[in-house]
Coordinates of C-alpha atoms in Angstrom, one line a residue:
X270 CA -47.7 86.1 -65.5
X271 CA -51.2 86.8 -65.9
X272 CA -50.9 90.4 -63.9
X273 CA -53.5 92.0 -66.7
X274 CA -56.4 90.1 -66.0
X275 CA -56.1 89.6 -62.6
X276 CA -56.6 93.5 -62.5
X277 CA -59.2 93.3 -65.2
X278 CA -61.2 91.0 -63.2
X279 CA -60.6 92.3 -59.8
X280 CA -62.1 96.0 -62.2
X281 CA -65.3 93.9 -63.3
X282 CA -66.2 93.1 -60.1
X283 CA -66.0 96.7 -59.1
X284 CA -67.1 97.6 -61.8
X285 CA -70.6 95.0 -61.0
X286 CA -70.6 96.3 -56.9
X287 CA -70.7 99.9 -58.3
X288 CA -73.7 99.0 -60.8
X289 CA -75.3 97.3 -57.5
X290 CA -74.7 100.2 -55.2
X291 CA -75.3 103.6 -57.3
X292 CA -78.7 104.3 -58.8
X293 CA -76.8 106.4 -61.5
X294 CA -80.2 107.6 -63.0
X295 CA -81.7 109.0 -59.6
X296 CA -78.1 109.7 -58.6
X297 CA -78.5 108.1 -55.0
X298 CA -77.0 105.5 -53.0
X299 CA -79.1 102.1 -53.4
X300 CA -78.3 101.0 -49.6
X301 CA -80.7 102.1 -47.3
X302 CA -80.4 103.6 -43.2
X303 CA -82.0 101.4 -40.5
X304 CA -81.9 104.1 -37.5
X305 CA -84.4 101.8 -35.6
X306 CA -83.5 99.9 -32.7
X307 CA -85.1 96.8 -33.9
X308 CA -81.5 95.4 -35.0
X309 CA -80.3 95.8 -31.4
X310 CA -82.9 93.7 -29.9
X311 CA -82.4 89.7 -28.9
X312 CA -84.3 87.6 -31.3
X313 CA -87.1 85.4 -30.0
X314 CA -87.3 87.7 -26.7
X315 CA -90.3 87.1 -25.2
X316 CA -90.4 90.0 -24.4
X317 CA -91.1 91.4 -27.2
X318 CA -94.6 89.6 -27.8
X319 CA -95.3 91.5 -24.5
X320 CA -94.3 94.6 -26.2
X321 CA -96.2 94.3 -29.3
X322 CA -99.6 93.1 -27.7
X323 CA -99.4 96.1 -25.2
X324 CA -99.4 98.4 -28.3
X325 CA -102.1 96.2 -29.8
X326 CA -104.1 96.9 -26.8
X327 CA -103.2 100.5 -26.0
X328 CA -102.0 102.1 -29.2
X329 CA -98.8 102.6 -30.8
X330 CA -95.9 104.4 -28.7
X331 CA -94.7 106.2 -31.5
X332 CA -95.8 109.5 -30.1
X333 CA -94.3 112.9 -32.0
X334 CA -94.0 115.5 -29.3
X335 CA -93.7 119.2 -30.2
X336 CA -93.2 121.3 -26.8
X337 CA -94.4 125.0 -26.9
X338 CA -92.1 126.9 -24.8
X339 CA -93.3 130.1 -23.5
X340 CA -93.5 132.5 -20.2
X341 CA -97.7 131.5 -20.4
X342 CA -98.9 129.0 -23.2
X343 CA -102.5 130.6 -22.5
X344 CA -102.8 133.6 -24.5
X345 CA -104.7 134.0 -27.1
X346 CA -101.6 134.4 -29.6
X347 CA -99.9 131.4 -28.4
X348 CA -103.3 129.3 -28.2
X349 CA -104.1 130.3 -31.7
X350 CA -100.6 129.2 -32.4
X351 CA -100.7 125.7 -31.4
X352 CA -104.3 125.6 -33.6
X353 CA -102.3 126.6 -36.4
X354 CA -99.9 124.2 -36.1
X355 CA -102.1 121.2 -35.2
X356 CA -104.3 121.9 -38.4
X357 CA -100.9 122.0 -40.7
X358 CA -99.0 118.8 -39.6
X359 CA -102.5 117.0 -40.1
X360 CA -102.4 117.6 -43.5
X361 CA -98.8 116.0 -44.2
X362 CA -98.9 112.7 -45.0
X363 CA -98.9 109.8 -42.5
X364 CA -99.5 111.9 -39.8
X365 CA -102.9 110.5 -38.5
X366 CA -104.0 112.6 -34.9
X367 CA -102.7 115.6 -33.5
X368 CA -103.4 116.4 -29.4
X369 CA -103.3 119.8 -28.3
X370 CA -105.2 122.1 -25.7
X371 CA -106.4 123.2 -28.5
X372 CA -108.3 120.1 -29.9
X373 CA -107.9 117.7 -26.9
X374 CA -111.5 116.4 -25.5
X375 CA -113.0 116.8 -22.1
X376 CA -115.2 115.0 -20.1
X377 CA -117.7 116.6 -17.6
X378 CA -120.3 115.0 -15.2
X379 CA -123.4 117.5 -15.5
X380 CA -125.4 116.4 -12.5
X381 CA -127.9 118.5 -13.5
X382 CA -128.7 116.9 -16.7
X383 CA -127.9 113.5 -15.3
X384 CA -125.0 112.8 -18.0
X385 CA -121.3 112.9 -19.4
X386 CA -120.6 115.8 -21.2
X387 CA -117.8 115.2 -23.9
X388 CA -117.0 118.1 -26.1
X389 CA -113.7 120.3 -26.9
X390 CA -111.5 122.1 -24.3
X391 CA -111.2 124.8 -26.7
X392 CA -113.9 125.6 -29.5
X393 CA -112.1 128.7 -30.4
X394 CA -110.1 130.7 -29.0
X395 CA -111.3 133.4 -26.8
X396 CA -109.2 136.8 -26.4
X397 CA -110.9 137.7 -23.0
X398 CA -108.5 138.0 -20.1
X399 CA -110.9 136.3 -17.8
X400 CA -112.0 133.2 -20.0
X401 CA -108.2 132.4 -20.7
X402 CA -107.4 132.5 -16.5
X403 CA -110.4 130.4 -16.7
X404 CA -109.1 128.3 -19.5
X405 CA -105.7 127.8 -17.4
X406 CA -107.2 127.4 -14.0
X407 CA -109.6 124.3 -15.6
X408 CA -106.1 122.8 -17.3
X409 CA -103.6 122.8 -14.9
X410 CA -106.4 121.2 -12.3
X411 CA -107.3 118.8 -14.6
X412 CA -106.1 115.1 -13.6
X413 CA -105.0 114.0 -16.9
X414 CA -103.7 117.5 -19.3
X415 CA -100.9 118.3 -16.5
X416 CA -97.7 116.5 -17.8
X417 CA -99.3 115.7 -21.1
X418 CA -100.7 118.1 -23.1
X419 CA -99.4 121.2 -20.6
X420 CA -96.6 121.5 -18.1
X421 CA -97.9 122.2 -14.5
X422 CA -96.9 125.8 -14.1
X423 CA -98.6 126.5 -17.8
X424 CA -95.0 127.6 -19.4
X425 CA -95.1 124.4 -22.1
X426 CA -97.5 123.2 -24.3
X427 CA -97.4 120.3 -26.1
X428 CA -98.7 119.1 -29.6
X429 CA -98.6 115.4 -29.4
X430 CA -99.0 113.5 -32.9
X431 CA -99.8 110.0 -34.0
X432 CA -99.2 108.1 -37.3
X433 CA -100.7 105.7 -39.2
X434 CA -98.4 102.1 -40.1
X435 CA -96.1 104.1 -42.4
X436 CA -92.8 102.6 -41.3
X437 CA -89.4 103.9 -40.0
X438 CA -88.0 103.9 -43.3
X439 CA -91.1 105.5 -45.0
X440 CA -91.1 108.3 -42.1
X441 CA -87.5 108.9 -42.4
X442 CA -87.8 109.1 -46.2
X443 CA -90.8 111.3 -46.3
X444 CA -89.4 113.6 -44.5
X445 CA -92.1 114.1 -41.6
X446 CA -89.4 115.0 -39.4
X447 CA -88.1 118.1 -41.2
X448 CA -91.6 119.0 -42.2
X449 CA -92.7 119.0 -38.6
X450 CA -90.1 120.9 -37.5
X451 CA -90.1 123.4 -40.1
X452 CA -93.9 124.3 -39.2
X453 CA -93.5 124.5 -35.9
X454 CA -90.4 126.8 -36.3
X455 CA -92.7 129.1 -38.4
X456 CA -94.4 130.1 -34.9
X457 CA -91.5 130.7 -33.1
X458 CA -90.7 134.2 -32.5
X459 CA -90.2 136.6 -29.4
X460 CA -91.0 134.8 -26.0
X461 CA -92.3 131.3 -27.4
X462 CA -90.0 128.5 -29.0
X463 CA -90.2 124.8 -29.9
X464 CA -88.8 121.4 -29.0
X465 CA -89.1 118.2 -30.6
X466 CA -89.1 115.2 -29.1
X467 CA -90.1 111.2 -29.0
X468 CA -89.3 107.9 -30.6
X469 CA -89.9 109.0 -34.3
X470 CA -87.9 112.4 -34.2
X471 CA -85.1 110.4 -32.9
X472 CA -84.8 107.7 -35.0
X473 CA -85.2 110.8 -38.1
X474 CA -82.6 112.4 -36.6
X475 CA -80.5 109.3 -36.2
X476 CA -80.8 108.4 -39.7
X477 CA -79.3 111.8 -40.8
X478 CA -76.5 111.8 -38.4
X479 CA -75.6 107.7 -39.6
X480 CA -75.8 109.6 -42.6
X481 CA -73.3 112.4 -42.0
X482 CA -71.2 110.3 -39.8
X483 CA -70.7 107.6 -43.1
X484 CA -69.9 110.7 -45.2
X485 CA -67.9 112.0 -42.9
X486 CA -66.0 108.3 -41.3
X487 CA -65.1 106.6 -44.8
X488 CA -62.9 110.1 -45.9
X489 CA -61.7 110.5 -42.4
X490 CA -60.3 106.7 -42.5
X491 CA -58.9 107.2 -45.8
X492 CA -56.5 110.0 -45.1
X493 CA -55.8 108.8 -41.9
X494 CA -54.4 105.5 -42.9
X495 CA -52.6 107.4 -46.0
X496 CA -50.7 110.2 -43.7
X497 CA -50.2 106.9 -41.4
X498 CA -48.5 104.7 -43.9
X499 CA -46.8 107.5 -45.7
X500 CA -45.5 109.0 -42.4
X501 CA -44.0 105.4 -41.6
X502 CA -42.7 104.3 -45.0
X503 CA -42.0 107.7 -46.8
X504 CA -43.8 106.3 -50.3
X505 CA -46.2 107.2 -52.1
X506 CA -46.6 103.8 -53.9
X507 CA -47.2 102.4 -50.5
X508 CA -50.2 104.8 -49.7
X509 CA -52.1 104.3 -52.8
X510 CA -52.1 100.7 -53.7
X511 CA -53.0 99.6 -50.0
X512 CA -55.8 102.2 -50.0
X513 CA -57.2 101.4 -53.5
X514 CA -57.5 97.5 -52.2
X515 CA -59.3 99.1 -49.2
X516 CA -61.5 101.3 -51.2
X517 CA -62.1 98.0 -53.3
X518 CA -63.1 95.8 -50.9
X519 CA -65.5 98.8 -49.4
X520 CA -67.0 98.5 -52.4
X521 CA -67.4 95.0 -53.0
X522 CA -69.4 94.8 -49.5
X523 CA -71.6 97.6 -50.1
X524 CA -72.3 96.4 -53.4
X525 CA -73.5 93.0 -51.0
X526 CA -75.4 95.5 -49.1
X527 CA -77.3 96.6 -52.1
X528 CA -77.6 93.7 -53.5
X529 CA -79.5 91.5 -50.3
X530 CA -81.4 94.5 -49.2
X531 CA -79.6 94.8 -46.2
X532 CA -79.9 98.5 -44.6
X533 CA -76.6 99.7 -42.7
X534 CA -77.8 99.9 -38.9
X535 CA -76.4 101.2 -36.1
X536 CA -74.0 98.8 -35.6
X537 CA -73.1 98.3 -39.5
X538 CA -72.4 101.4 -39.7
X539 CA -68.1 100.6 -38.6
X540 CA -67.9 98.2 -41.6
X541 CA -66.4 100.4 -43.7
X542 CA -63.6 102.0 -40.8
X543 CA -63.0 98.4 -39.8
X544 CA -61.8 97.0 -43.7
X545 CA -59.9 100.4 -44.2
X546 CA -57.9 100.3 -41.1
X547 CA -57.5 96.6 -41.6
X548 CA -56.7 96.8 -45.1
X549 CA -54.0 99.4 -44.6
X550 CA -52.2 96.6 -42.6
X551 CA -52.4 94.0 -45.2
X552 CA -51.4 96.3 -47.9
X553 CA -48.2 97.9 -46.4
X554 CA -46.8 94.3 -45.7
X555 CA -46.9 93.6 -49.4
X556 CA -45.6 96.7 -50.6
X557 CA -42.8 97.0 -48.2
X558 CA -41.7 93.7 -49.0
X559 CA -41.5 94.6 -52.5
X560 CA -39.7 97.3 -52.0
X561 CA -37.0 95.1 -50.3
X562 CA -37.2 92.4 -52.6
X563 CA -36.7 95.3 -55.6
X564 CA -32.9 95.9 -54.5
X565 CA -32.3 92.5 -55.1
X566 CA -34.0 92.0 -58.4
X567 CA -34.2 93.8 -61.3
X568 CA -37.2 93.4 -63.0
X569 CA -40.6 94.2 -61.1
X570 CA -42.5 90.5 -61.8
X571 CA -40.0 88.8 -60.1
X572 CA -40.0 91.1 -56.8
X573 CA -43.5 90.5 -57.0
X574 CA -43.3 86.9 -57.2
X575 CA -41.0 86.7 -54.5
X576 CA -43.0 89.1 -52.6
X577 CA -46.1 86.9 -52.6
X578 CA -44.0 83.4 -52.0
X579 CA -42.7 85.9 -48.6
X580 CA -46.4 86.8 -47.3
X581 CA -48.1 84.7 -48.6
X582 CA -48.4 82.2 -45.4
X583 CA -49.0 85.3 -42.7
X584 CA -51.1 87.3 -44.9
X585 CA -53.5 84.1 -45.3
X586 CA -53.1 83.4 -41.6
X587 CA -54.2 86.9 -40.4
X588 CA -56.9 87.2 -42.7
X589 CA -58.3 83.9 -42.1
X590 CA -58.2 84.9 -38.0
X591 CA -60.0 87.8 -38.6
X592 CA -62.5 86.1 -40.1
X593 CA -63.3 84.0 -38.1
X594 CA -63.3 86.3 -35.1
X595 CA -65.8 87.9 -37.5
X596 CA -68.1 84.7 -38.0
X597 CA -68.0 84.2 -34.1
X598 CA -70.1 87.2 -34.1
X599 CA -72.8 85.5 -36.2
X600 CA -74.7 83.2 -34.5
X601 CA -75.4 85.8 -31.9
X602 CA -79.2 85.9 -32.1
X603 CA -79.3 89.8 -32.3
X604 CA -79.6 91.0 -35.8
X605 CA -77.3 94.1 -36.0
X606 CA -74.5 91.9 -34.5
X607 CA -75.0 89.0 -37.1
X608 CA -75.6 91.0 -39.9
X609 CA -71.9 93.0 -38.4
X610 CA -70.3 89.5 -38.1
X611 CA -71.1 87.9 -41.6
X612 CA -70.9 91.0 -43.9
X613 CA -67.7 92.0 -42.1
X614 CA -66.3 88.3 -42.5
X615 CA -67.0 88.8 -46.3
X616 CA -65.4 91.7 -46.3
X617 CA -62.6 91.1 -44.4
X618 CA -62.2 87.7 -46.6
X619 CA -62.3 90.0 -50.1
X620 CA -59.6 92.1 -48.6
X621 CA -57.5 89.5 -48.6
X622 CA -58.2 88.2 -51.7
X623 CA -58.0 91.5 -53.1
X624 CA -54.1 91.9 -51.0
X625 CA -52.5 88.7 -52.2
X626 CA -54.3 89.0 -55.6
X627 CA -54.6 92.5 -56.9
X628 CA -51.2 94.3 -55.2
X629 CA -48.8 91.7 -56.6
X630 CA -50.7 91.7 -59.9
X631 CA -50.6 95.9 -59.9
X632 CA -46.8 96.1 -59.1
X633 CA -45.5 93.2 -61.4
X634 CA -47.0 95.9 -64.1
X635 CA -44.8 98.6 -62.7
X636 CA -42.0 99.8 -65.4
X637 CA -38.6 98.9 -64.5
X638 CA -37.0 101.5 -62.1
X639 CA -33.5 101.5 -61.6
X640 CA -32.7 99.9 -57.8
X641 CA -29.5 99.6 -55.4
X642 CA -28.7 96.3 -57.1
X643 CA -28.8 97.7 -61.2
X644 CA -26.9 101.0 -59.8
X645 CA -24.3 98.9 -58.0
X646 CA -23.8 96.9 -61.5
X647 CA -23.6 100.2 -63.7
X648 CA -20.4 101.2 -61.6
X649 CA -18.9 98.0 -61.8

């Protein structure tokens, strides 16, 4: 009886989760990407006091590694090369030490003078034949450069950066990464080329792929469970209302996202697969039943009213099941799981509002369409 505002309501709230989720005047998405592992690990793990007071004592381990590859990494073009490179990434922001052959130190007992000698490995890079077999002999019988700053048969070199306390996110959204990578590739050319490698290029380069896999999941989903439904129940009615209550509820728990500061993580990442696929379900139910209960009745509230009296009970049943299977996940004591658990439980929960609220309320609006029963009537 009250089919408009149900609609108009179930429209504000979108229309709030939208306002929550898009930053219409920067045009961007409000919700941010965790790519860290820090979600996967066990809260309270002792470990992880152990972890952090080993980088307290021994530095950070978020090492940047950009491998020279090359037939020999001592010649004067490639040496000059890696000093090019070294000297631009130290100017981008964040980026706090860079360790090359080119700038590493060295240590040497001078017996004669009775002390340590500590000065460059390189002071600039010579172009005679003999001091670079000189330079190359000295590295690759060094104890420590072999393995770390040079491979042991001198075809890599590597450029090994550090960072200041920027953050994850603040590395990922500064775009060190792609900076990095983009002055390294400058150098490449014939005979020498780059890899990238180490706990901060992969957590950059999981935060785009999150990022292309959401882009690419949620319309992959969609038109899945549309060719699905329609290939089972031949309407076009029961594609679109089941995926707009999907879409819906998406929004709604992104729009919770936004709204707690919650960043989708690597396990998040699903929510918006798992409410399509399960909203699909839901909404076909509804819909089909309507159909059946239109070719006994000829106006569209009342199918819909004894549509909802049908599935009520089972559609209440399976989505309160759900949920809880959902809040099991909660109490897990790894964050990624419990945030999965409870935002999927609200999600899950709004679908089903949204099912046995918003379908019922859209097709009692439907104008009257002339059904098996009205047709058999006419002829009579």
């Amino acid at each position: 009886d009250r089919a408009g505002l149900v609609l108009g309501g179930l429209g504000a709230i979108s229309l709030v989760a939208a306002l929550l989720l898009f930053d219409a005047r920067n045009l961007a998405v409000r919700v941010r990407l965790d790519a860290s592992e820090e979600p996967l690990m066990l809260r309270g793990d002792p470990a992880r006091e152990i972890y952090a007071e080993a980088t307290r004592s021994f530095g950070n381990d978020d090492i940047y590694v950009i491998a020279m590859l090359s037939d020999d990494v001592f010649t004067q073009a490639n040496l000059a090369a890696l000093r090019r490179i070294s000297h631009a990434v130290l100017k981008l922001p964040g980026v706090r030490r860079a360790e090359s052959l080119v700038d590493v130190p060295t240590y040497r007992w001078d017996a004669a003078k009775d002390w340590l000698d500590v000065s460059r490995f390189i002071d600039e890079v010579p172009s005679d034949p003999a001091a670079l077999a000189d330079l190359r002999a000295r590295a690759l019988a060094d104890p420590i450069y072999p393995k770390l700053i040079v491979s042991r048969d001198g075809s890599a070199a590597a450029i090994n950066l550090s960072f200041h306390e920027i953050g994850d996110r603040a590395f990922v959204d500064l775009g060190l990464d792609e900076a990095i990578r983009a002055i390294a590739n400058a150098e490449a050319g014939p005979g020498r080329e780059f890899r990238f490698a180490g706990r901060p290029h992969v957590k950059s380069r999981t935060a785009v792929i999150m990022a292309e896999d959401l882009a690419r999941l949620i319309p992959l989903a969609v038109v899945v469970a549309a060719l699905v439904v329609f290939v089972t129940t031949g309407s076009a009615r029961c594609v679109l209302l089941p995926l707009l209550g999907c879409l819906m509820s998406v929004l709604w728990t992104f729009g919770l996202l936004a709204a707690t500061g919650t960043p989708i993580n690597l396990l998040t990442i699903v929510l918006a697969p798992i409410l399509i696929s399960l909203g699909g379900l839901y909404g076909v139910h509804i819909v089909a039943r309507w159909e059946q209960e239109r070719e006994h009745v000829d106006n569209a509230r009342d199918a819909a009213l004894a549509t909802l009296k049908e599935v009520f009970l089972p559609e209440v049943l399976s989505g309160v099941t759900t949920t809880v299977g959902f809040a099991a996940l909660v109490p897990s004591g790894i964050p990624g799981i419990e945030e999965l658990g409870l935002f999927a439980f609200f999600g899950c929960s709004m679908l089903t509002l949204i099912s046995l609220a918003g379908i019922p309320a859209a097709l009692a609006l439907l104008p009257h369409r002339t059904g098996r029963h009205a047709t058999t009537r006419i002829g009579e």
